[in-house]
PDB file of N, CA and C in Angstrom:
ATOM      1  N   MET A1348     161.732  82.690  53.565  1.00 44.00           N
ATOM      2  CA  MET A1348     161.751  81.340  54.891  1.00 44.00           C
ATOM      3  C   MET A1348     162.555  80.528  54.900  1.00 44.00           C
ATOM      4  N   ASN A1349     162.942  79.895  56.425  1.00 48.00           N
ATOM      5  CA  ASN A1349     164.310  79.172  56.654  1.00 48.00           C
ATOM      6  C   ASN A1349     163.173  77.516  56.482  1.00 48.00           C
ATOM      7  N   THR A1350     163.375  77.064  55.409  1.00 41.00           N
ATOM      8  CA  THR A1350     163.276  75.063  56.257  1.00 41.00           C
ATOM      9  C   THR A1350     163.863  73.958  56.122  1.00 41.00           C
ATOM     10  N   PRO A1351     163.407  73.755  57.454  1.00 44.00           N
ATOM     11  CA  PRO A1351     164.690  72.737  58.498  1.00 44.00           C
ATOM     12  C   PRO A1351     164.665  71.536  57.309  1.00 44.00           C
ATOM     13  N   PRO A1352     166.267  71.154  57.593  1.00 48.00           N
ATOM     14  CA  PRO A1352     166.580  70.248  56.459  1.00 48.00           C
ATOM     15  C   PRO A1352     165.925  68.622  57.132  1.00 48.00           C
ATOM     16  N   ASN A1353     165.733  67.902  55.869  1.00 49.00           N
ATOM     17  CA  ASN A1353     165.146  66.972  55.826  1.00 49.00           C
ATOM     18  C   ASN A1353     166.222  65.949  56.390  1.00 49.00           C
ATOM     19  N   ARG A1354     166.426  65.058  57.430  1.00 57.00           N
ATOM     20  CA  ARG A1354     167.360  64.173  58.235  1.00 57.00           C
ATOM     21  C   ARG A1354     167.371  63.010  57.890  1.00 57.00           C
ATOM     22  N   ARG A1355     166.273  62.804  57.618  1.00 54.00           N
ATOM     23  CA  ARG A1355     165.956  61.037  56.574  1.00 54.00           C
ATOM     24  C   ARG A1355     166.700  61.107  55.971  1.00 54.00           C
ATOM     25  N   GLN A1356     167.691  59.415  55.724  1.00 70.00           N
ATOM     26  CA  GLN A1356     168.754  59.650  54.623  1.00 70.00           C
ATOM     27  C   GLN A1356     168.088  58.191  53.979  1.00 70.00           C
ATOM     28  N   ASN A1357     166.744  58.010  53.797  1.00 70.00           N
ATOM     29  CA  ASN A1357     165.890  57.548  52.772  1.00 70.00           C
ATOM     30  C   ASN A1357     165.269  57.917  52.410  1.00 70.00           C
ATOM     31  N   THR A1358     164.306  57.880  51.452  1.00 76.00           N
ATOM     32  CA  THR A1358     162.705  57.768  51.014  1.00 76.00           C
ATOM     33  C   THR A1358     161.615  57.546  52.049  1.00 76.00           C
ATOM     34  N   ARG A1359     160.660  57.853  52.466  1.00 77.00           N
ATOM     35  CA  ARG A1359     159.370  58.369  52.645  1.00 77.00           C
ATOM     36  C   ARG A1359     158.231  57.972  51.702  1.00 77.00           C
ATOM     37  N   HIS A1360     157.794  56.465  51.990  1.00 77.00           N
ATOM     38  CA  HIS A1360     156.605  56.242  50.782  1.00 77.00           C
ATOM     39  C   HIS A1360     155.121  56.334  51.825  1.00 77.00           C
ATOM     40  N   THR A1361     154.051  57.054  51.173  1.00 84.00           N
ATOM     41  CA  THR A1361     153.033  56.884  51.799  1.00 84.00           C
ATOM     42  C   THR A1361     151.958  55.283  52.334  1.00 84.00           C
ATOM     43  N   ALA A1362     152.025  55.000  53.543  1.00 83.00           N
ATOM     44  CA  ALA A1362     151.268  53.943  53.191  1.00 83.00           C
ATOM     45  C   ALA A1362     150.284  53.821  54.279  1.00 83.00           C
ATOM     46  N   VAL A1363     149.051  53.137  54.127  1.00 86.00           N
ATOM     47  CA  VAL A1363     147.941  52.845  54.976  1.00 86.00           C
ATOM     48  C   VAL A1363     148.061  51.665  55.529  1.00 86.00           C
ATOM     49  N   CYS A1364     148.695  50.622  56.694  1.00 87.00           N
ATOM     50  CA  CYS A1364     148.238  49.043  57.044  1.00 87.00           C
ATOM     51  C   CYS A1364     148.363  49.509  58.496  1.00 87.00           C
ATOM     52  N   SER A1365     148.268  48.373  58.939  1.00 92.00           N
ATOM     53  CA  SER A1365     147.741  47.774  60.747  1.00 92.00           C
ATOM     54  C   SER A1365     149.586  47.218  60.537  1.00 92.00           C
ATOM     55  N   VAL A1366     149.607  47.973  62.239  1.00 95.00           N
ATOM     56  CA  VAL A1366     151.093  47.355  62.919  1.00 95.00           C
ATOM     57  C   VAL A1366     150.796  47.126  63.704  1.00 95.00           C
ATOM     58  N   LYS A1367     151.235  46.162  64.811  1.00 96.00           N
ATOM     59  CA  LYS A1367     151.357  45.484  65.718  1.00 96.00           C
ATOM     60  C   LYS A1367     152.422  45.790  66.530  1.00 96.00           C
ATOM     61  N   TYR A1368     153.058  46.227  67.700  1.00 97.00           N
ATOM     62  CA  TYR A1368     154.112  47.016  67.913  1.00 97.00           C
ATOM     63  C   TYR A1368     154.350  46.669  69.509  1.00 97.00           C
ATOM     64  N   THR A1369     155.710  46.180  69.969  1.00 97.00           N
ATOM     65  CA  THR A1369     155.186  46.309  71.398  1.00 97.00           C
ATOM     66  C   THR A1369     156.637  46.948  72.137  1.00 97.00           C
ATOM     67  N   VAL A1370     156.072  47.638  73.489  1.00 96.00           N
ATOM     68  CA  VAL A1370     156.955  48.389  74.101  1.00 96.00           C
ATOM     69  C   VAL A1370     156.907  48.019  75.698  1.00 96.00           C
ATOM     70  N   LYS A1371     157.462  48.284  76.178  1.00 94.00           N
ATOM     71  CA  LYS A1371     157.344  48.013  77.581  1.00 94.00           C
ATOM     72  C   LYS A1371     156.482  48.301  78.532  1.00 94.00           C
ATOM     73  N   GLU A1372     155.839  48.910  77.515  1.00 92.00           N
ATOM     74  CA  GLU A1372     153.884  49.590  78.171  1.00 92.00           C
ATOM     75  C   GLU A1372     153.014  47.987  77.835  1.00 92.00           C
ATOM     76  N   GLY A1373     153.345  47.534  76.943  1.00 96.00           N
ATOM     77  CA  GLY A1373     153.075  46.693  76.544  1.00 96.00           C
ATOM     78  C   GLY A1373     152.461  46.223  74.407  1.00 96.00           C
ATOM     79  N   THR A1374     151.692  45.652  74.279  1.00 97.00           N
ATOM     80  CA  THR A1374     151.460  45.249  72.630  1.00 97.00           C
ATOM     81  C   THR A1374     150.366  46.377  72.803  1.00 97.00           C
ATOM     82  N   PHE A1375     150.380  46.524  71.244  1.00 97.00           N
ATOM     83  CA  PHE A1375     149.108  47.955  70.422  1.00 97.00           C
ATOM     84  C   PHE A1375     148.946  47.402  69.205  1.00 97.00           C
ATOM     85  N   ARG A1376     148.129  47.686  68.579  1.00 97.00           N
ATOM     86  CA  ARG A1376     148.288  48.118  67.347  1.00 97.00           C
ATOM     87  C   ARG A1376     147.366  48.912  66.453  1.00 97.00           C
ATOM     88  N   ASP A1377     148.096  49.873  65.379  1.00 97.00           N
ATOM     89  CA  ASP A1377     147.599  51.647  65.108  1.00 97.00           C
ATOM     90  C   ASP A1377     148.461  50.860  63.438  1.00 97.00           C
ATOM     91  N   LEU A1378     148.028  52.279  62.996  1.00 96.00           N
ATOM     92  CA  LEU A1378     148.418  52.336  61.858  1.00 96.00           C
ATOM     93  C   LEU A1378     149.357  52.478  61.631  1.00 96.00           C
ATOM     94  N   ILE A1379     150.195  52.695  59.991  1.00 94.00           N
ATOM     95  CA  ILE A1379     151.219  52.733  59.666  1.00 94.00           C
ATOM     96  C   ILE A1379     151.082  54.010  58.722  1.00 94.00           C
ATOM     97  N   ASN A1380     151.625  55.019  58.559  1.00 93.00           N
ATOM     98  CA  ASN A1380     151.393  56.076  58.096  1.00 93.00           C
ATOM     99  C   ASN A1380     152.019  56.477  56.489  1.00 93.00           C
ATOM    100  N   ASN A1381     153.657  56.391  56.712  1.00 91.00           N
ATOM    101  CA  ASN A1381     154.166  56.341  55.964  1.00 91.00           C
ATOM    102  C   ASN A1381     155.646  55.422  56.232  1.00 91.00           C
ATOM    103  N   ILE A1382     156.447  55.075  55.960  1.00 89.00           N
ATOM    104  CA  ILE A1382     157.253  54.429  55.561  1.00 89.00           C
ATOM    105  C   ILE A1382     158.631  54.216  54.330  1.00 89.00           C
ATOM    106  N   GLY A1383     159.850  53.593  55.062  1.00 88.00           N
ATOM    107  CA  GLY A1383     160.813  53.784  54.040  1.00 88.00           C
ATOM    108  C   GLY A1383     161.607  52.525  54.684  1.00 88.00           C
ATOM    109  N   ALA A1384     163.306  52.965  54.156  1.00 88.00           N
ATOM    110  CA  ALA A1384     164.160  51.658  54.211  1.00 88.00           C
ATOM    111  C   ALA A1384     164.367  51.909  55.707  1.00 88.00           C
ATOM    112  N   GLY A1385     164.978  52.983  56.492  1.00 91.00           N
ATOM    113  CA  GLY A1385     165.148  53.307  57.795  1.00 91.00           C
ATOM    114  C   GLY A1385     164.060  53.479  58.892  1.00 91.00           C
ATOM    115  N   GLY A1386     162.720  53.781  58.154  1.00 92.00           N
ATOM    116  CA  GLY A1386     161.930  53.846  59.297  1.00 92.00           C
ATOM    117  C   GLY A1386     160.443  54.018  59.076  1.00 92.00           C
ATOM    118  N   VAL A1387     159.742  54.646  59.714  1.00 94.00           N
ATOM    119  CA  VAL A1387     158.169  54.544  59.783  1.00 94.00           C
ATOM    120  C   VAL A1387     157.585  55.202  60.559  1.00 94.00           C
ATOM    121  N   PHE A1388     156.646  56.018  60.201  1.00 96.00           N
ATOM    122  CA  PHE A1388     155.959  56.636  61.238  1.00 96.00           C
ATOM    123  C   PHE A1388     154.330  55.822  61.340  1.00 96.00           C
ATOM    124  N   ILE A1389     154.039  56.485  62.761  1.00 97.00           N
ATOM    125  CA  ILE A1389     152.673  55.611  63.046  1.00 97.00           C
ATOM    126  C   ILE A1389     152.304  56.166  63.793  1.00 97.00           C
ATOM    127  N   SER A1390     150.436  56.452  63.095  1.00 96.00           N
ATOM    128  CA  SER A1390     150.017  57.400  63.502  1.00 96.00           C
ATOM    129  C   SER A1390     149.058  56.848  64.714  1.00 96.00           C
ATOM    130  N   THR A1391     148.565  57.005  66.216  1.00 96.00           N
ATOM    131  CA  THR A1391     148.376  57.037  67.153  1.00 96.00           C
ATOM    132  C   THR A1391     148.235  57.931  68.001  1.00 96.00           C
ATOM    133  N   ARG A1392     146.983  57.978  69.344  1.00 94.00           N
ATOM    134  CA  ARG A1392     146.926  59.131  70.221  1.00 94.00           C
ATOM    135  C   ARG A1392     147.954  58.647  71.666  1.00 94.00           C
ATOM    136  N   ARG A1393     148.594  57.145  71.437  1.00 93.00           N
ATOM    137  CA  ARG A1393     148.798  56.824  72.560  1.00 93.00           C
ATOM    138  C   ARG A1393     150.495  57.210  72.550  1.00 93.00           C
ATOM    139  N   LYS A1394     150.670  57.752  73.688  1.00 92.00           N
ATOM    140  CA  LYS A1394     152.320  58.317  74.014  1.00 92.00           C
ATOM    141  C   LYS A1394     153.434  57.329  74.108  1.00 92.00           C
ATOM    142  N   ILE A1395     153.925  57.329  72.994  1.00 93.00           N
ATOM    143  CA  ILE A1395     155.564  56.302  73.203  1.00 93.00           C
ATOM    144  C   ILE A1395     155.819  57.825  73.786  1.00 93.00           C
ATOM    145  N   ASP A1396     157.342  57.354  74.399  1.00 93.00           N
ATOM    146  CA  ASP A1396     158.255  57.996  74.625  1.00 93.00           C
ATOM    147  C   ASP A1396     159.855  57.858  74.013  1.00 93.00           C
ATOM    148  N   GLN A1397     160.158  58.952  73.479  1.00 94.00           N
ATOM    149  CA  GLN A1397     160.905  59.211  72.621  1.00 94.00           C
ATOM    150  C   GLN A1397     162.442  58.271  73.272  1.00 94.00           C
ATOM    151  N   GLY A1398     162.902  57.327  72.498  1.00 95.00           N
ATOM    152  CA  GLY A1398     164.239  56.884  73.226  1.00 95.00           C
ATOM    153  C   GLY A1398     163.675  55.723  73.442  1.00 95.00           C
ATOM    154  N   ARG A1399     162.590  55.109  73.676  1.00 94.00           N
ATOM    155  CA  ARG A1399     161.688  53.952  73.883  1.00 94.00           C
ATOM    156  C   ARG A1399     162.024  52.596  72.581  1.00 94.00           C
ATOM    157  N   THR A1400     162.644  51.100  73.063  1.00 97.00           N
ATOM    158  CA  THR A1400     163.106  50.303  72.161  1.00 97.00           C
ATOM    159  C   THR A1400     161.876  49.782  71.657  1.00 97.00           C
ATOM    160  N   ILE A1401     161.637  48.986  70.659  1.00 97.00           N
ATOM    161  CA  ILE A1401     159.960  49.215  70.329  1.00 97.00           C
ATOM    162  C   ILE A1401     160.977  47.901  68.985  1.00 97.00           C
ATOM    163  N   ASN A1402     159.224  46.917  68.976  1.00 97.00           N
ATOM    164  CA  ASN A1402     159.489  45.463  68.004  1.00 97.00           C
ATOM    165  C   ASN A1402     158.366  45.884  67.411  1.00 97.00           C
ATOM    166  N   LEU A1403     158.394  45.996  65.782  1.00 96.00           N
ATOM    167  CA  LEU A1403     157.121  45.894  64.800  1.00 96.00           C
ATOM    168  C   LEU A1403     157.180  44.996  63.840  1.00 96.00           C
ATOM    169  N   GLN A1404     155.752  44.698  63.792  1.00 94.00           N
ATOM    170  CA  GLN A1404     155.788  43.525  63.298  1.00 94.00           C
ATOM    171  C   GLN A1404     154.700  43.697  62.241  1.00 94.00           C
ATOM    172  N   PHE A1405     154.728  43.946  61.171  1.00 89.00           N
ATOM    173  CA  PHE A1405     153.011  44.208  60.143  1.00 89.00           C
ATOM    174  C   PHE A1405     153.575  43.679  58.438  1.00 89.00           C
ATOM    175  N   PRO A1406     152.870  43.459  57.630  1.00 83.00           N
ATOM    176  CA  PRO A1406     152.808  43.133  55.898  1.00 83.00           C
ATOM    177  C   PRO A1406     153.823  43.899  54.927  1.00 83.00           C
ATOM    178  N   ILE A1407     154.241  42.874  54.304  1.00 72.00           N
ATOM    179  CA  ILE A1407     155.288  43.483  53.325  1.00 72.00           C
ATOM    180  C   ILE A1407     154.471  43.866  52.271  1.00 72.00           C
ATOM    181  N   PHE A1408     154.117  44.458  51.361  1.00 60.00           N
ATOM    182  CA  PHE A1408     153.243  45.145  50.598  1.00 60.00           C
ATOM    183  C   PHE A1408     153.134  44.226  49.638  1.00 60.00           C
ATOM    184  N   ALA A1409     153.468  43.021  49.973  1.00 56.00           N
ATOM    185  CA  ALA A1409     153.204  42.157  48.675  1.00 56.00           C
ATOM    186  C   ALA A1409     152.277  41.441  49.624  1.00 56.00           C
ATOM    187  N   PHE A1410     151.837  41.934  51.199  1.00 52.00           N
ATOM    188  CA  PHE A1410     151.454  40.454  52.164  1.00 52.00           C
ATOM    189  C   PHE A1410     151.446  38.973  52.041  1.00 52.00           C
ATOM    190  N   LYS A1411     152.433  38.741  51.363  1.00 65.00           N
ATOM    191  CA  LYS A1411     153.140  37.222  51.537  1.00 65.00           C
ATOM    192  C   LYS A1411     153.938  36.904  52.672  1.00 65.00           C
ATOM    193  N   LYS A1412     154.605  37.532  53.590  1.00 69.00           N
ATOM    194  CA  LYS A1412     154.755  37.879  54.607  1.00 69.00           C
ATOM    195  C   LYS A1412     155.005  38.764  55.369  1.00 69.00           C
ATOM    196  N   ARG A1413     155.150  38.518  57.056  1.00 77.00           N
ATOM    197  CA  ARG A1413     155.058  39.990  57.590  1.00 77.00           C
ATOM    198  C   ARG A1413     156.689  40.154  58.001  1.00 77.00           C
ATOM    199  N   LEU A1414     157.003  41.340  58.210  1.00 81.00           N
ATOM    200  CA  LEU A1414     158.541  41.559  58.816  1.00 81.00           C
ATOM    201  C   LEU A1414     157.966  41.827  60.383  1.00 81.00           C
ATOM    202  N   ASN A1415     158.971  41.301  60.503  1.00 87.00           N
ATOM    203  CA  ASN A1415     159.129  41.280  62.639  1.00 87.00           C
ATOM    204  C   ASN A1415     160.726  42.426  62.528  1.00 87.00           C
ATOM    205  N   VAL A1416     160.560  43.604  62.538  1.00 91.00           N
ATOM    206  CA  VAL A1416     161.829  44.128  63.081  1.00 91.00           C
ATOM    207  C   VAL A1416     161.973  45.169  64.363  1.00 91.00           C
ATOM    208  N   MET A1417     163.026  45.346  64.594  1.00 95.00           N
ATOM    209  CA  MET A1417     163.436  45.978  66.094  1.00 95.00           C
ATOM    210  C   MET A1417     163.811  47.642  65.553  1.00 95.00           C
ATOM    211  N   GLY A1418     163.749  48.601  66.349  1.00 96.00           N
ATOM    212  CA  GLY A1418     163.755  49.853  65.966  1.00 96.00           C
ATOM    213  C   GLY A1418     163.763  51.085  67.461  1.00 96.00           C
ATOM    214  N   THR A1419     164.046  52.123  67.312  1.00 96.00           N
ATOM    215  CA  THR A1419     163.601  52.828  68.638  1.00 96.00           C
ATOM    216  C   THR A1419     163.088  53.921  68.133  1.00 96.00           C
ATOM    217  N   VAL A1420     162.115  54.728  68.817  1.00 97.00           N
ATOM    218  CA  VAL A1420     160.809  55.440  68.782  1.00 97.00           C
ATOM    219  C   VAL A1420     161.971  56.757  68.777  1.00 97.00           C
ATOM    220  N   VAL A1421     161.965  57.477  67.797  1.00 96.00           N
ATOM    221  CA  VAL A1421     162.914  58.643  67.753  1.00 96.00           C
ATOM    222  C   VAL A1421     162.298  60.121  67.860  1.00 96.00           C
ATOM    223  N   ARG A1422     160.696  60.106  67.472  1.00 94.00           N
ATOM    224  CA  ARG A1422     160.122  61.302  67.826  1.00 94.00           C
ATOM    225  C   ARG A1422     158.356  61.002  68.478  1.00 94.00           C
ATOM    226  N   SER A1423     157.748  61.941  68.860  1.00 94.00           N
ATOM    227  CA  SER A1423     156.405  60.964  69.670  1.00 94.00           C
ATOM    228  C   SER A1423     156.129  62.665  69.594  1.00 94.00           C
ATOM    229  N   ASN A1424     154.777  62.602  68.774  1.00 94.00           N
ATOM    230  CA  ASN A1424     153.915  64.028  69.398  1.00 94.00           C
ATOM    231  C   ASN A1424     152.043  62.983  69.031  1.00 94.00           C
ATOM    232  N   SER A1425     151.356  64.471  69.040  1.00 93.00           N
ATOM    233  CA  SER A1425     150.116  63.633  69.222  1.00 93.00           C
ATOM    234  C   SER A1425     149.354  63.106  68.272  1.00 93.00           C
ATOM    235  N   ASN A1426     150.256  63.343  66.970  1.00 94.00           N
ATOM    236  CA  ASN A1426     149.988  62.743  65.666  1.00 94.00           C
ATOM    237  C   ASN A1426     150.315  60.937  65.545  1.00 94.00           C
ATOM    238  N   GLY A1427     151.163  60.912  66.397  1.00 96.00           N
ATOM    239  CA  GLY A1427     152.020  59.679  66.557  1.00 96.00           C
ATOM    240  C   GLY A1427     153.281  59.487  66.839  1.00 96.00           C
ATOM    241  N   PHE A1428     154.110  58.871  66.738  1.00 96.00           N
ATOM    242  CA  PHE A1428     155.505  58.362  66.665  1.00 96.00           C
ATOM    243  C   PHE A1428     156.217  57.745  65.716  1.00 96.00           C
ATOM    244  N   ALA A1429     157.624  58.147  65.125  1.00 95.00           N
ATOM    245  CA  ALA A1429     158.431  57.870  64.323  1.00 95.00           C
ATOM    246  C   ALA A1429     159.466  57.057  64.774  1.00 95.00           C
ATOM    247  N   VAL A1430     159.883  55.434  64.286  1.00 96.00           N
ATOM    248  CA  VAL A1430     160.306  54.232  64.579  1.00 96.00           C
ATOM    249  C   VAL A1430     161.916  54.600  63.397  1.00 96.00           C
ATOM    250  N   ALA A1431     162.743  54.779  64.206  1.00 94.00           N
ATOM    251  CA  ALA A1431     164.428  54.520  63.285  1.00 94.00           C
ATOM    252  C   ALA A1431     164.230  52.812  63.165  1.00 94.00           C
ATOM    253  N   PHE A1432     164.685  52.135  62.448  1.00 94.00           N
ATOM    254  CA  PHE A1432     164.420  50.234  62.838  1.00 94.00           C
ATOM    255  C   PHE A1432     166.352  51.238  62.581  1.00 94.00           C
ATOM    256  N   ASP A1433     166.147  49.860  63.046  1.00 95.00           N
ATOM    257  CA  ASP A1433     167.694  49.020  64.408  1.00 95.00           C
ATOM    258  C   ASP A1433     168.743  48.961  62.770  1.00 95.00           C
ATOM    259  N   ASP A1434     167.977  47.732  61.853  1.00 92.00           N
ATOM    260  CA  ASP A1434     168.774  47.729  60.600  1.00 92.00           C
ATOM    261  C   ASP A1434     167.694  48.163  59.372  1.00 92.00           C
ATOM    262  N   PRO A1435     168.263  48.959  58.567  1.00 88.00           N
ATOM    263  CA  PRO A1435     167.171  49.144  57.259  1.00 88.00           C
ATOM    264  C   PRO A1435     166.923  47.867  56.934  1.00 88.00           C
ATOM    265  N   ILE A1436     165.413  48.185  55.977  1.00 84.00           N
ATOM    266  CA  ILE A1436     164.908  46.907  55.246  1.00 84.00           C
ATOM    267  C   ILE A1436     165.167  47.359  54.181  1.00 84.00           C
ATOM    268  N   ASP A1437     165.037  46.334  53.327  1.00 78.00           N
ATOM    269  CA  ASP A1437     164.393  46.659  51.795  1.00 78.00           C
ATOM    270  C   ASP A1437     163.596  46.921  50.821  1.00 78.00           C
ATOM    271  N   GLU A1438     164.316  48.071  50.757  1.00 69.00           N
ATOM    272  CA  GLU A1438     163.641  49.291  50.583  1.00 69.00           C
ATOM    273  C   GLU A1438     162.556  48.539  49.113  1.00 69.00           C
ATOM    274  N   ASN A1439     162.578  47.546  48.124  1.00 68.00           N
ATOM    275  CA  ASN A1439     162.341  47.057  47.522  1.00 68.00           C
ATOM    276  C   ASN A1439     160.956  46.112  47.459  1.00 68.00           C
ATOM    277  N   ASP A1440     160.744  45.760  49.314  1.00 62.00           N
ATOM    278  CA  ASP A1440     159.725  45.075  49.848  1.00 62.00           C
ATOM    279  C   ASP A1440     158.785  45.989  49.320  1.00 62.00           C
ATOM    280  N   PHE A1441     158.666  47.488  49.768  1.00 56.00           N
ATOM    281  CA  PHE A1441     157.627  47.608  50.160  1.00 56.00           C
ATOM    282  C   PHE A1441     156.998  49.029  48.943  1.00 56.00           C
ATOM    283  N   ARG A1442     157.335  48.351  47.418  1.00 56.00           N
ATOM    284  CA  ARG A1442     157.145  49.687  46.440  1.00 56.00           C
ATOM    285  C   ARG A1442     155.883  48.553  45.540  1.00 56.00           C
TER     286      ARG A1442
END
């Protein structure tokens, strides 16, 4: 059986926390499913188109501050969507 290669450049970490995000269609809140320095997967039933610019706001794991990052939706399916950050975040912030 052939396993597709992992296209991620950074390790993803399981996480469950709230995210507020803004796209052309509006501002919404859903849950982060996993996160890495280069991106995040957001669990939702909402359809967000691939290629859409997105602004994300979520607490870092110390919960002492909220990150505000820009990214692009790189994959979308019935379980949610994946976002690649425009600029990687410091992986030490979510360990």
